[in-house]
Amino acid sequence: MTDRKLLVTAALPYANGHIHLGHLVEYIQTDIWVRFQKLRGNPCLFVCADDTHGTAIMIRARQEGRSESELIADMQAAHERDFAGFGIAFDHYGSTNSTENYELCKDIWQSLRAADLIAERDVEQLFDPVAGTFLADRFVKGTCPKCNSEDQYGDNCSKCSATYSPTDLINPVSTLSGATPVTKSASHLFVQLEKQHAFLEEWTQSGEHLQSEVANYLKGHFLGNPLRDWDVSRPAPYFGFEIPDSQNNFWYVWFDAPIGYIASTWQWCKKNNESLADWWRSDKTEIHHFIGKDITHFHTSFWPGVLKAAGYSLPKFVHIHGFLTVNGEKMSKRGGTQFQASTYLKHLDPAYLRYYYASKLGPKLDDIDMNLTEFVNKIDSDLVGKVINLASRTARFAEPLGLSIEYPHDGGLFAAGAVAGERIAQAYEQLDYSRAMRLIMELADQANAFVENSAPWTLKKDATQQVRLQEVCTIVLNLFRQLCVYLAPVLPRLSQQCGQLLQAELIHWDDSQTPLVGTSISKFEHLLQRIAPEKIQAMIDESKEAVPVVEPTAPAASAPAAVADSGDALLQEPLAPTCTIEDFTKVDLRVARILKAEEVPEAKKLVKLTVSLGGDNTRTVFAGIKAAYTLEQLQGRLVVIVANLLPRQMKFGLSEGMVTAAGPGGTEVFLLGIDSGAVPGQRVH
RNA sequence: CGCGGGAUGGAGCAGCCCGGUAGCUCGCGAGGCUCAUAACCUCGAGGUCGUCAGUUCAAAUCUGGCUCCCGCAACCA
């Protein structure tokens, strides 16, 4: 056994939303690895924290009419509840909004200054005069100054890969208020990452810290060009930490978020009288980050660059996983497949999900699919039918007898299982959990075959065979126990139950290497239920309903029993600022008839519509409703269009208007209809 | 030629790095058992491993071309 000391982190969940099953892929994957390491006897610290800063939190708090600290406290409590419900055993769960984090930010900041990595220059930034705030990159959209692609975010063009500042955008619009931002100058601070280029090249390409796909990706995408300066400050107002040597400037949320990994460790150290340096400034400690593929770039370039400059340990490995799809498709709220952690827990046992994910997870970045039929199958046949069944088949026979004093001859089954343990351990170590689960199920199959051949139920009826019966049960229960050890990282409760049943706690991986003898046996109780299909349906149904808001306001006592629409939609897209009737009349909404709806073969979202405003007045409109409506459904129907919208050149042609619809997009688009009697050309007032 | 991943019996996957009897789970068919949460055991049907070519005594596995699919990214005025 190696003598390693490990520090493990999972990505910090953002305090702007609840945990759903997609997030849990990561936390379960990480938790399994941590539990595995601990079971192997390796000192291992698992830290995480809520990511609490940034414009999004500020805006949301404003919308909910309360302070940021209230918002993040509530969300943190909800997150911790969800994690606990799934048995995610953090050693410490902190918050980026902590004094420790502030101290560390200061410290690291000074190091960056000392290393001459910080540049300061004035930035013309867009300011939303309505919302009263500077606009983060993702809150501004406009036309790319380089290639004139429209609808680009504020920091870079997805079309031509040009990078620029939001003020360079042509026709910028605030996505917060819809207002036209004004340009305001403010001093910004940058980390000059290019100065770390050689180091990052070496670190990412060494083959020791990243999956090969990731290293290739970075090589092809970023390392070939000079690395951009990273703008790490935001002018007030901003919810975050004010930068000590730069008044009215705050660290950008992405600056202090990963430092939260260290801060959370520090908080744990303080509680446990340990030195932070032993964990973050010692080459004896291996640091492992687990993240999703969406934040790859950040964790593999900026973060190592900062750590290096500030003299902290670099991650030994950044483990990157894919996303979760449900029944082969992206999770969708409307389809009822974006399951919130709390919703799942109301209906189903967390052990199911832990095992299911384990059986699907490999070391690659592939997305994993949650197929609900397969989910039920795997739990029922693998867990209940194979593993648990071993105990069910023998524990009651063995109850009055206890385990034999000596481990009987079993034809080498236990020894073979013990040997297989090494391969299983290797699979866990390499994050190839699906392989580990396959190996474990092979052992379970062999054990069940042994039960079959030994027929304890026959032995039981023969008074002269009681010794043999005890032997058979001793063997089977030991095989079961061995499997429980191997499954302990995935199913901690099961291993605990096994310990109670056989009256010997499972505490170390090596418990799988020696048979247990001579103990008595507790009364057998069912260890795990099969999945009731109606529970799955109940979860889907509940998920279809709107996702609950953080703090549901208590309904007024005398409120009439009306339809209880949730406030979620409004929260997703807040009300625009008040406009005058003059503003409104600028928009000319007209009834139009769809004469022709045509497929645009290369387009994924668009359909080409020819609409009539009556008479000869027809025009072409492209609408992003391909996934929501069939061509037949559209043909001939009346819609409401924005008729005086500036025509827009799109990839497939000129669009001369906009069809009105509600909904977030994708399959969730709902066209505005109009009561019968209306005719094309009539204006909507 | 935007980046990455994939195509293996009805479904989902393993095997590919390190060429040499194509394996697992579910489903399906037949039989067995009755201890177990309608669980378990045995046997069987079903695959020219996307396609074309190359290397080789030998290719699912190596090399190249092609087709299709999925993420990300894009076209949701």
mmCIF file of C-alpha atoms (C1' of nucleotides) in Angstrom, chain A residues 158 217 221 293 330 366-367 374 377 385 388-389 392-393 397 438 452 457 526-528 530 602-604 606 622-624 645 648 652 655 658, chain B residues 2-6 11-15 23-27 32-42 70-77:
data_model
loop_
_atom_site.group_PDB
_atom_site.id
_atom_site.type_symbol
_atom_site.label_atom_id
_atom_site.label_comp_id
_atom_site.label_asym_id
_atom_site.label_seq_id
_atom_site.Cartn_x
_atom_site.Cartn_y
_atom_site.Cartn_z
ATOM 1 C CA SER A 158 -17.620 32.794 -31.488
ATOM 2 C CA TYR A 217 -7.536 20.357 -26.815
ATOM 3 C CA HIS A 221 -6.856 25.927 -28.925
ATOM 4 C CA LYS A 293 -15.657 19.851 -19.057
ATOM 5 C CA LYS A 330 -30.033 17.052 -22.775
ATOM 6 C CA ASP A 366 -17.726 11.286 -22.480
ATOM 7 C CA ASP A 367 -21.147 12.426 -21.473
ATOM 8 C CA GLU A 374 -31.640 0.849 -17.575
ATOM 9 C CA ASN A 377 -32.741 -2.691 -14.447
ATOM 10 C CA GLY A 385 -30.749 -9.522 -7.530
ATOM 11 C CA ILE A 388 -27.982 -8.213 -1.773
ATOM 12 C CA ASN A 389 -29.474 -11.534 -2.716
ATOM 13 C CA SER A 392 -30.990 -12.715 1.673
ATOM 14 C CA ARG A 393 -30.367 -16.293 0.606
ATOM 15 C CA PHE A 397 -30.227 -19.915 7.801
ATOM 16 C CA ARG A 438 -18.271 -5.103 -13.813
ATOM 17 C CA GLU A 452 -27.041 -22.799 -6.209
ATOM 18 C CA TRP A 457 -32.134 -25.010 1.663
ATOM 19 C CA HIS A 526 -33.898 -6.201 4.030
ATOM 20 C CA LEU A 527 -30.926 -4.150 2.981
ATOM 21 C CA LEU A 528 -32.236 -2.403 -0.102
ATOM 22 C CA ARG A 530 -36.105 -2.780 -5.535
ATOM 23 C CA GLU A 602 -28.575 22.821 -42.636
ATOM 24 C CA ALA A 603 -30.208 24.713 -39.833
ATOM 25 C CA LYS A 604 -30.719 23.082 -36.504
ATOM 26 C CA LEU A 606 -34.457 27.670 -37.879
ATOM 27 C CA PHE A 622 -36.688 32.904 -40.094
ATOM 28 C CA ALA A 623 -37.821 31.598 -36.756
ATOM 29 C CA GLY A 624 -36.020 29.417 -34.260
ATOM 30 C CA LEU A 645 -38.192 45.137 -37.139
ATOM 31 C CA ARG A 648 -31.551 40.921 -40.420
ATOM 32 C CA PHE A 652 -29.571 31.250 -44.595
ATOM 33 C CA SER A 655 -35.213 37.671 -42.088
ATOM 34 C CA MET A 658 -39.900 38.261 -35.895
ATOM 35 C "C1'" G B 2 -14.016 25.289 -36.042
ATOM 36 C "C1'" C B 3 -12.667 21.624 -31.619
ATOM 37 C "C1'" G B 4 -13.462 16.891 -29.447
ATOM 38 C "C1'" G B 5 -15.787 11.980 -28.996
ATOM 39 C "C1'" G B 6 -18.190 7.883 -31.255
ATOM 40 C "C1'" A B 11 -31.149 -1.894 -26.432
ATOM 41 C "C1'" G B 12 -26.892 -0.164 -23.518
ATOM 42 C "C1'" C B 13 -21.738 -1.081 -23.249
ATOM 43 C "C1'" A B 14 -16.513 -3.798 -22.792
ATOM 44 C "C1'" G B 15 -12.525 -5.382 -25.922
ATOM 45 C "C1'" G B 23 -17.335 -10.649 -24.142
ATOM 46 C "C1'" C B 24 -20.880 -8.388 -20.395
ATOM 47 C "C1'" U B 25 -25.826 -6.515 -18.690
ATOM 48 C "C1'" C B 26 -30.858 -6.128 -20.166
ATOM 49 C "C1'" G B 27 -34.331 -8.218 -23.539
ATOM 50 C "C1'" G B 32 -33.919 -26.207 -13.729
ATOM 51 C "C1'" C B 33 -34.426 -24.598 -8.572
ATOM 52 C "C1'" U B 34 -37.833 -23.009 -4.894
ATOM 53 C "C1'" C B 35 -33.410 -20.485 -0.053
ATOM 54 C "C1'" A B 36 -34.124 -15.383 -1.603
ATOM 55 C "C1'" U B 37 -37.301 -8.620 -2.430
ATOM 56 C "C1'" A B 38 -41.445 -12.939 -9.257
ATOM 57 C "C1'" A B 39 -35.021 -13.036 -6.880
ATOM 58 C "C1'" C B 40 -31.162 -17.332 -8.584
ATOM 59 C "C1'" C B 41 -28.746 -21.312 -11.853
ATOM 60 C "C1'" U B 42 -27.965 -23.895 -16.769
ATOM 61 C "C1'" C B 70 -23.302 12.913 -30.411
ATOM 62 C "C1'" G B 71 -21.168 16.857 -27.282
ATOM 63 C "C1'" C B 72 -19.016 21.928 -27.412
ATOM 64 C "C1'" A B 73 -19.533 25.946 -30.611
ATOM 65 C "C1'" A B 74 -22.763 28.033 -33.832
ATOM 66 C "C1'" C B 75 -28.503 30.148 -37.092
ATOM 67 C "C1'" C B 76 -33.103 30.582 -31.662
ATOM 68 C "C1'" A B 77 -34.811 39.312 -35.154
#
